[in-house]
XYZ file of C-alpha atoms in Angstrom:
591
model
C 19.502 10.139 58.337
C 20.828 7.416 56.460
C 24.777 6.457 57.527
C 27.827 7.104 55.002
C 27.737 3.867 53.323
C 23.884 4.164 52.444
C 24.551 7.908 51.278
C 26.881 6.564 48.796
C 24.844 4.256 47.474
C 22.111 6.660 46.949
C 24.427 8.826 44.983
C 25.034 6.082 42.717
C 21.773 5.223 42.397
C 20.655 8.839 41.346
C 24.038 8.918 38.709
C 23.164 6.082 36.818
C 19.391 7.559 36.728
C 20.640 10.422 35.312
C 22.994 8.196 32.696
C 20.016 6.272 31.835
C 17.712 9.253 31.475
C 19.523 11.422 29.247
C 21.452 8.799 27.198
C 24.564 10.088 27.482
C 26.288 6.957 27.417
C 25.505 3.583 26.527
C 23.022 1.770 28.731
C 25.985 -1.179 29.282
C 28.581 1.048 29.647
C 26.682 2.866 32.373
C 25.931 -0.475 34.218
C 29.929 -1.344 34.014
C 30.708 1.957 35.328
C 27.994 1.584 38.341
C 29.984 -1.889 39.041
C 33.074 -0.229 39.167
C 32.119 2.286 41.204
C 30.189 -0.409 43.739
C 33.792 -1.758 43.904
C 35.666 1.270 44.247
C 33.606 2.637 47.068
C 33.609 -0.944 48.933
C 29.911 -1.134 48.364
C 29.773 -4.664 47.460
C 33.008 -7.222 48.205
C 34.609 -8.617 45.583
C 32.897 -11.721 45.721
C 29.956 -9.860 45.126
C 30.904 -8.063 42.125
C 30.290 -11.100 39.426
C 26.894 -11.421 41.318
C 24.912 -10.184 38.149
C 27.103 -11.951 35.132
C 26.633 -15.369 37.359
C 23.122 -14.871 38.151
C 20.770 -17.547 36.967
C 18.530 -14.516 35.230
C 21.138 -13.295 33.217
C 21.950 -16.756 31.919
C 18.764 -17.939 31.244
C 18.399 -14.448 29.243
C 21.136 -15.459 27.508
C 19.494 -18.993 26.321
C 16.232 -17.533 25.426
C 17.643 -15.186 22.712
C 19.462 -18.324 21.460
C 16.095 -19.870 21.307
C 14.610 -17.022 19.946
C 16.936 -17.399 17.339
C 16.491 -20.751 16.459
C 12.858 -19.930 15.951
C 13.490 -17.176 13.748
C 16.072 -18.953 11.263
C 13.883 -22.070 11.082
C 11.236 -19.474 9.389
C 8.555 -20.542 11.776
C 8.094 -16.627 12.961
C 7.734 -15.270 8.979
C 5.604 -18.206 7.901
C 3.207 -17.517 10.730
C 2.919 -13.717 9.487
C 2.622 -14.287 6.190
C -0.393 -16.505 6.707
C -2.317 -13.458 8.500
C -2.816 -11.999 4.872
C -6.437 -14.359 4.657
C -7.273 -13.579 8.389
C -6.929 -9.978 7.956
C -9.614 -9.254 5.978
C -9.740 -5.789 4.263
C -10.474 -3.157 6.781
C -8.467 -1.545 9.528
C -10.318 -2.280 12.722
C -9.522 -6.457 11.670
C -5.911 -5.791 10.537
C -4.967 -4.648 14.035
C -7.021 -7.023 15.932
C -5.179 -9.863 13.839
C -1.721 -8.670 13.591
C -2.242 -7.504 17.504
C -2.995 -11.149 18.588
C -0.324 -12.906 16.264
C 2.581 -10.825 18.247
C 1.079 -11.198 21.971
C 1.172 -14.936 21.272
C 4.668 -14.997 19.955
C 6.115 -12.739 22.558
C 4.506 -14.282 25.032
C 6.807 -17.374 23.858
C 10.302 -15.537 22.749
C 11.642 -12.717 22.893
C 9.729 -9.784 21.519
C 12.101 -7.211 19.511
C 13.082 -10.845 17.063
C 9.196 -11.167 16.715
C 9.070 -7.437 15.565
C 11.717 -7.231 13.725
C 10.217 -9.822 11.145
C 6.531 -8.433 11.478
C 7.704 -4.693 10.639
C 7.751 -5.417 6.714
C 5.339 -7.903 6.618
C 2.748 -5.387 8.649
C 4.103 -2.497 6.134
C 2.631 -4.600 3.011
C -0.263 -5.885 4.510
C -1.401 -2.100 5.381
C -0.353 -1.049 2.156
C -2.416 -3.691 -0.045
C -5.246 -2.563 1.565
C -4.456 1.617 1.434
C -3.845 1.822 5.257
C -1.460 4.343 6.552
C 1.286 1.876 8.128
C 1.387 4.459 10.895
C -1.813 3.231 11.935
C -0.721 -0.651 12.314
C 2.684 -0.380 13.491
C 2.462 0.957 17.120
C -0.367 -0.958 17.549
C 2.382 -3.754 16.613
C 4.531 -2.650 19.208
C 2.120 -2.161 21.864
C 0.888 -5.838 21.788
C 4.338 -7.300 21.751
C 4.389 -5.891 25.229
C 1.129 -7.043 26.073
C 2.425 -10.745 25.123
C 5.334 -10.157 26.746
C 3.595 -10.328 30.430
C 1.449 -13.448 29.995
C 4.254 -15.559 30.693
C 7.899 -16.031 32.910
C 9.948 -15.920 29.498
C 7.888 -13.197 28.377
C 10.313 -10.574 28.770
C 13.888 -10.601 30.171
C 12.275 -8.369 33.265
C 9.992 -10.969 34.099
C 12.910 -13.506 34.757
C 15.102 -10.872 36.406
C 12.192 -10.375 38.844
C 11.402 -13.770 39.602
C 15.522 -14.418 40.041
C 15.498 -11.695 42.946
C 12.483 -12.935 44.113
C 14.048 -16.633 44.528
C 17.427 -14.926 45.649
C 15.406 -14.165 48.450
C 13.941 -17.057 49.689
C 10.665 -17.057 48.143
C 8.968 -19.312 45.972
C 9.683 -19.001 42.283
C 6.641 -17.492 39.862
C 5.487 -20.654 37.875
C 5.592 -20.331 34.215
C 1.976 -19.045 33.279
C 1.414 -17.265 36.729
C 1.350 -13.840 34.921
C -1.434 -15.419 32.719
C -4.485 -14.162 34.267
C -3.362 -10.590 34.386
C -1.371 -10.883 31.277
C -4.318 -11.702 29.498
C -6.921 -9.230 31.365
C -4.208 -6.257 29.722
C -4.094 -8.021 26.404
C -7.846 -8.214 25.988
C -7.980 -4.512 27.631
C -5.299 -3.019 25.411
C -6.586 -4.612 22.203
C -10.001 -3.306 22.728
C -8.262 0.315 23.497
C -6.377 0.006 20.108
C -9.362 -0.651 18.238
C -11.853 1.762 20.482
C -9.587 4.852 20.430
C -7.901 4.600 16.784
C -8.655 8.025 16.115
C -5.437 8.871 19.013
C -3.510 6.950 16.213
C -1.188 9.147 13.178
C -2.173 8.428 9.583
C 1.448 9.398 8.126
C 1.223 9.594 4.318
C 2.180 6.192 3.738
C -1.087 5.104 3.762
C -2.551 7.597 1.289
C -4.140 6.480 -1.812
C -0.605 7.481 -3.653
C 1.989 5.687 -1.021
C 4.645 7.928 -0.372
C 7.793 5.703 -0.405
C 9.433 7.362 1.911
C 7.418 8.540 4.467
C 10.307 10.369 6.440
C 10.692 13.486 6.500
C 13.636 14.438 8.047
C 16.471 12.533 6.090
C 20.387 13.811 6.387
C 21.967 13.529 2.781
C 25.445 15.131 1.748
C 25.061 16.360 -1.927
C 27.725 17.621 -3.510
C 27.989 20.701 -6.218
C 29.219 19.688 -9.759
C 30.533 21.867 -12.234
C 27.010 22.502 -14.276
C 25.190 23.291 -10.713
C 22.820 26.603 -11.544
C 24.549 26.861 -7.508
C 27.748 28.204 -8.405
C 28.426 31.639 -7.575
C 25.288 32.096 -4.889
C 25.103 31.474 -1.441
C 22.769 29.442 0.232
C 20.452 32.653 1.606
C 20.269 34.063 -2.001
C 19.942 30.835 -4.340
C 16.683 29.095 -5.627
C 17.102 26.289 -3.496
C 16.708 28.123 -0.344
C 13.611 29.643 -1.881
C 11.825 26.890 -3.639
C 13.139 23.736 -1.584
C 11.667 22.651 1.862
C 14.900 21.990 3.160
C 17.296 23.023 5.614
C 21.014 23.497 5.489
C 22.657 21.663 8.216
C 26.644 22.119 7.604
C 28.409 23.678 4.266
C 31.665 21.938 3.438
C 34.353 23.015 1.879
C 38.347 20.927 1.359
C 36.404 18.619 4.057
C 36.553 21.822 6.649
C 32.808 23.166 7.544
C 32.640 26.668 6.694
C 31.912 29.547 9.364
C 29.113 31.493 7.463
C 27.123 28.531 5.830
C 24.533 30.592 4.545
C 26.461 33.387 3.257
C 28.947 31.458 1.808
C 29.101 31.661 -2.521
C 29.011 28.129 -3.588
C 31.694 26.572 -5.781
C 32.177 23.229 -7.542
C 32.870 20.555 -5.353
C 31.309 21.996 -2.300
C 29.163 19.714 0.096
C 25.732 20.415 1.074
C 24.492 18.685 4.412
C 21.037 18.802 3.470
C 18.139 17.862 5.962
C 14.492 17.406 4.677
C 11.749 15.484 2.701
C 13.558 12.348 0.680
C 11.449 13.173 -2.461
C 12.659 16.546 -2.676
C 16.395 15.760 -2.002
C 16.537 12.981 -4.769
C 15.110 15.815 -7.131
C 17.368 18.281 -6.179
C 20.204 15.954 -7.864
C 19.074 16.465 -11.224
C 17.507 20.232 -10.957
C 19.927 21.745 -9.553
C 22.887 19.519 -10.936
C 24.116 18.091 -7.495
C 25.303 14.351 -6.891
C 25.290 12.386 -3.633
C 28.802 12.614 -2.311
C 30.454 9.147 -0.839
C 33.528 7.792 -1.498
C 32.092 4.883 -3.054
C 30.416 4.799 -6.398
C 28.589 2.422 -8.363
C 30.132 3.502 -11.552
C 28.140 6.385 -11.908
C 24.671 4.756 -12.370
C 21.585 6.982 -12.048
C 19.161 6.363 -9.196
C 16.049 5.595 -11.840
C 18.116 3.496 -13.587
C 16.406 -0.454 -13.890
C 19.706 -1.382 -12.340
C 19.412 0.664 -9.297
C 17.217 0.624 -6.024
C 16.550 2.681 -3.388
C 16.198 0.812 -0.481
C 15.026 1.585 2.866
C 16.814 -0.341 5.654
C 16.217 -0.195 9.920
C 19.238 -0.653 12.110
C 17.461 -3.164 14.859
C 18.920 -3.181 18.413
C 21.346 -5.861 18.119
C 22.809 -4.879 14.791
C 26.471 -4.804 14.618
C 25.969 -0.990 13.089
C 24.998 0.456 16.151
C 27.931 3.018 17.755
C 29.718 2.128 14.818
C 29.786 5.137 11.929
C 29.547 4.035 8.037
C 33.338 4.186 8.061
C 34.747 2.165 10.814
C 31.914 -0.326 9.866
C 33.261 -0.354 6.241
C 29.738 -0.448 4.739
C 30.370 -0.413 1.357
C 32.734 -2.844 1.446
C 30.710 -5.572 3.442
C 27.215 -4.806 1.673
C 28.002 -3.626 -2.227
C 25.977 -0.669 -1.543
C 26.100 3.382 -0.564
C 24.143 5.190 1.942
C 22.321 7.717 0.328
C 20.616 9.333 3.174
C 20.505 8.658 6.965
C 16.843 9.585 9.119
C 17.066 9.485 13.451
C 13.376 10.361 14.418
C 13.175 13.015 16.790
C 16.401 14.176 16.543
C 18.592 16.523 14.114
C 21.889 14.546 12.948
C 24.771 17.543 12.326
C 27.293 14.954 11.112
C 28.467 13.881 8.013
C 26.840 11.082 6.577
C 29.643 8.639 6.868
C 30.396 10.310 10.277
C 27.411 9.603 11.944
C 27.561 7.615 15.115
C 24.864 5.233 14.238
C 21.506 3.945 16.765
C 19.582 1.289 16.861
C 16.265 2.561 15.520
C 18.118 4.635 12.852
C 16.797 4.418 9.226
C 19.206 4.153 6.033
C 18.040 4.838 2.469
C 20.501 2.572 0.574
C 21.253 3.185 -3.297
C 21.895 -0.265 -4.224
C 22.503 -2.988 -6.666
C 19.260 -5.297 -7.706
C 22.128 -8.126 -6.978
C 22.565 -7.009 -3.292
C 18.746 -6.491 -2.743
C 19.081 -10.318 -1.235
C 22.354 -9.972 1.008
C 20.496 -7.205 2.491
C 17.143 -9.324 3.075
C 19.194 -11.800 4.714
C 21.260 -9.482 6.845
C 20.798 -9.634 10.364
C 22.369 -5.930 11.288
C 19.320 -4.463 9.098
C 15.590 -4.530 8.723
C 14.425 -4.200 4.810
C 11.212 -2.257 5.583
C 10.311 -2.049 1.781
C 11.133 -5.262 0.207
C 9.869 -8.505 1.359
C 12.297 -11.631 1.290
C 10.777 -15.065 -0.666
C 9.288 -17.186 2.627
C 11.643 -19.994 2.907
C 11.041 -22.117 5.578
C 13.610 -24.715 6.158
C 11.036 -27.962 6.724
C 13.168 -30.163 8.440
C 14.714 -27.349 10.838
C 11.477 -26.284 11.253
C 10.233 -29.500 13.208
C 13.215 -29.517 15.267
C 12.870 -26.338 16.270
C 8.895 -26.479 16.904
C 10.178 -29.500 18.988
C 12.595 -27.984 21.442
C 10.945 -24.916 21.710
C 7.718 -27.393 23.037
C 10.368 -29.365 25.002
C 11.396 -26.500 26.917
C 7.915 -25.250 27.631
C 6.074 -28.589 28.981
C 9.887 -28.991 30.951
C 9.132 -25.690 32.567
C 5.195 -25.874 33.203
C 4.939 -29.182 34.374
C 8.108 -27.665 37.191
C 10.141 -30.974 35.665
C 13.673 -28.984 36.009
C 14.057 -25.176 36.942
C 13.595 -22.546 34.025
C 17.533 -22.220 33.788
C 18.053 -25.663 32.719
C 15.413 -25.823 30.605
C 16.293 -22.843 28.874
C 19.853 -24.266 28.567
C 18.516 -27.368 26.907
C 16.913 -25.266 24.961
C 19.375 -23.397 23.633
C 21.948 -26.486 23.117
C 19.111 -28.307 21.501
C 18.556 -25.387 18.737
C 22.948 -25.398 18.005
C 23.003 -29.315 17.769
C 19.717 -30.115 16.003
C 21.629 -27.287 13.507
C 18.692 -24.711 13.268
C 21.256 -22.272 13.793
C 25.174 -22.765 14.057
C 27.301 -21.796 16.957
C 28.242 -18.868 15.405
C 24.565 -17.637 15.215
C 23.837 -18.493 18.345
C 26.473 -15.944 19.680
C 25.058 -12.950 17.378
C 21.413 -13.893 18.394
C 22.646 -12.910 21.832
C 22.122 -8.996 22.889
C 25.364 -8.616 24.320
C 24.200 -4.850 25.950
C 21.255 -6.451 28.093
C 23.740 -9.033 29.510
C 26.330 -6.585 30.225
C 23.324 -4.362 31.651
C 22.128 -6.969 34.088
C 26.045 -8.020 34.542
C 26.851 -4.577 35.885
C 23.658 -3.293 37.493
C 22.487 -5.704 39.493
C 24.916 -5.548 42.122
C 23.475 -2.037 42.694
C 20.006 -3.562 43.479
C 22.119 -5.800 46.081
C 24.052 -2.777 47.650
C 21.285 -0.922 47.723
C 19.822 -3.562 50.423
C 22.986 -4.521 51.942
C 23.576 -1.057 52.717
C 20.106 0.020 53.793
C 19.510 2.474 51.508
C 16.369 0.367 49.994
C 14.852 1.052 53.685
C 15.863 4.486 53.701
C 14.315 5.179 50.539
C 11.050 3.090 51.789
C 10.584 5.372 55.226
C 11.305 8.417 53.014
C 9.404 8.083 49.871
C 7.005 5.961 50.665
C 5.802 6.698 54.476
C 3.146 9.098 53.891
C 1.503 6.083 51.984
C 2.299 3.300 54.198
C -0.699 3.779 56.545
C -2.623 4.101 53.684
C -2.642 0.148 53.490
C -0.710 -1.810 50.844
C -3.199 -1.529 48.376
C -2.009 2.308 47.849
C 1.440 1.604 48.301
C 0.796 -0.805 45.311
C -0.562 2.031 42.971
C 2.192 4.140 44.116
C 5.098 1.877 43.164
C 3.724 0.896 40.191
C 3.026 4.397 38.998
C 6.946 5.146 39.904
C 8.389 1.917 37.594
C 6.117 2.932 34.942
C 7.311 6.219 34.724
C 10.901 5.514 35.377
C 10.601 3.015 32.424
C 9.685 5.433 29.765
C 12.606 7.568 29.773
C 15.531 4.345 30.936
C 15.909 0.584 30.416
C 12.952 -1.170 31.812
C 15.775 -4.052 32.910
C 17.315 -0.913 35.107
C 14.027 0.775 36.690
C 12.915 -3.196 38.009
C 16.590 -3.760 39.279
C 16.427 -0.025 41.088
C 12.953 -0.678 42.324
C 12.396 -4.381 43.225
C 14.601 -3.898 46.563
C 12.394 -1.429 47.359
C 9.071 -3.347 46.703
C 11.061 -5.915 49.240
C 11.583 -3.401 52.002
C 8.287 -1.887 51.660
C 6.712 -5.726 52.296
C 8.884 -6.271 55.603
C 8.327 -2.728 56.936
C 4.417 -3.624 56.484
C 4.781 -7.208 57.475
C 2.960 -8.751 54.031
C 3.620 -10.634 51.304
C 6.279 -8.842 48.623
C 4.942 -10.714 45.864
C 2.570 -8.627 44.754
C 4.553 -5.867 45.005
C 7.077 -7.624 42.662
C 4.337 -8.323 40.412
C 3.177 -4.351 40.210
C 7.299 -3.913 39.415
C 7.642 -6.602 36.509
C 4.410 -5.312 34.780
C 4.882 -1.630 35.236
C 8.407 -2.280 33.579
C 7.161 -4.341 30.776
C 4.888 -2.246 29.291
C 5.562 1.241 28.123
C 3.895 2.979 26.236
C 3.792 6.954 26.290
C 7.798 7.744 25.032
C 9.355 5.947 21.911
C 12.565 4.959 23.822
C 10.945 3.247 27.122
C 10.960 0.282 25.105
C 12.885 -1.274 22.305
C 10.156 -2.633 20.084
C 8.786 0.614 20.696
C 12.413 2.547 18.876
C 11.979 -0.137 16.433
C 8.538 1.436 14.392
C 9.402 5.039 15.396
C 11.221 5.580 12.165
C 9.139 2.920 9.756
C 5.649 4.461 11.235
C 6.752 7.880 10.539
C 6.008 8.610 14.065
C 6.393 12.281 16.291
C 7.457 11.947 19.837
C 4.104 13.081 20.854
C 2.173 10.434 19.059
C 3.446 7.714 21.557
C 2.060 10.033 24.193
C -0.623 10.704 22.954
C -1.846 7.079 22.522
C 0.367 5.382 25.085
C -0.028 7.716 27.792
C -4.240 6.644 28.347
C -2.961 2.922 27.497
C -0.556 3.154 30.746
C -3.024 5.162 33.340
C -5.563 1.759 31.653
C -3.081 -0.630 32.744
C -2.377 0.822 35.998
C -6.000 0.856 37.162
C -6.003 -2.427 36.270
C -2.976 -3.902 38.187
C -4.420 -1.612 41.368
C -7.764 -3.683 40.681
C -6.229 -7.157 39.822
C -3.335 -8.159 41.883
C -4.529 -7.990 44.935
C -7.082 -10.776 43.978
C -4.649 -12.537 41.942
C -1.465 -12.430 44.601
C -3.602 -12.050 48.260
C -1.196 -9.752 50.775
């Protein structure tokens, strides 16, 4: 039986995992709650409370965000993406191969969410020009960014994190390209799988001969009944709208209050219908039933069909300031000069009014915008415009500086001249001093959610080890496998990490399982390095759900995917990588 301190740590671990999986709170808030619980319960000392924030992994990841932003701002990533048109040929397999190789290469050296953000609109355009569904290439784009991320020490935050844990325990640091042999093997096998198993990739309407501009079927729009509407005097149940249109009534609002019996309430002028359905249908209904978009901000009553107004589809990326804000609190109209026609969240029906929806990364907004504000949207770091492309703009003088700074960081790290933390900090400061980005842009480039996640959750790993909870979990969960040898234990650790990563933060999964990996190695009297590598790779490659990895979430809406699409395509790939890891890790990192 574990002692009282171990039991308290285990309770905190279980509570944290439940919160991460259910997504009741933001991951960074969960991490801070975990930290507070550890301090109050006396599971970490006051001198250890800031261990996560002072950890070299956290500082290195901060620097890598800035370094990646410098490359992005200089236009180098977009320049490379635009060159793919000539290489991609005309066939779907070749397009997938070229995109996968390009994004895997970039993701090995920069934060993959930044690379994927640039590639999403370009990939959609490349697919559309070849009359290929975007859903056939966006999922491979996300998966390949993860292939590349496991090829180098800086490819993902998890790699940097586990390396820091190893160094803290007195182990030798992982070298810059130490993960490369296994990472490259997974990249090659992964691309071969995506090509040979193309039949599993979904084919949505976006790639048919007649391209559906708004290929997402589950938008939420807020339409108001006008005095000329044919719906006045009828109920929802008896209306032609209910009978003829494939839309669902989510809320019926009158005088700013939801009615108690929406389907049976007779409609009046000014009533607001919160409708959920296909966007083309929702747009057509405005003229057909004399409804109008309900929004506090209007644009001189110009019709959507006007040449002066465009419908722009935008995606909210993970680092957007819109995340966890409503359109009202963010003052969306004042900032961008356009109104939100509808909001879409894959896999969930939103029941709040459009202006009151608490926005999440991965949400898609359909904007009614004047031509003069499109350029402002394209330049925004808070939105990714998925159905428009900005003009390619490479700041040549800054591109040379950014490339020089980047290559300097790689050289200093690979040749072991200075530690990776120092090299990354030199790179981040070099990007700012070289004016590749301003200091304000550098701050904006940092995903503070990940930083606070690490700051709050890293002490949990410390508490697990200090209290003996990690050793108890090893003896309890893995005891049936300990006598079967280290390879079997490695296989079990990998699959446990992979399953956890599909449902919670990959960094959190790695932090919770790394102490167990170290404890297993001590118990079996073997080198812990292979176990840490297994945990790193399993936590950095998540394919079976759209929530297991940020890039999966980013392509979820633009690809029009369903949750099960990821399971069908990604689960077999997870199993293939599992087998590959179990086969190659003991050869590359002997016990």
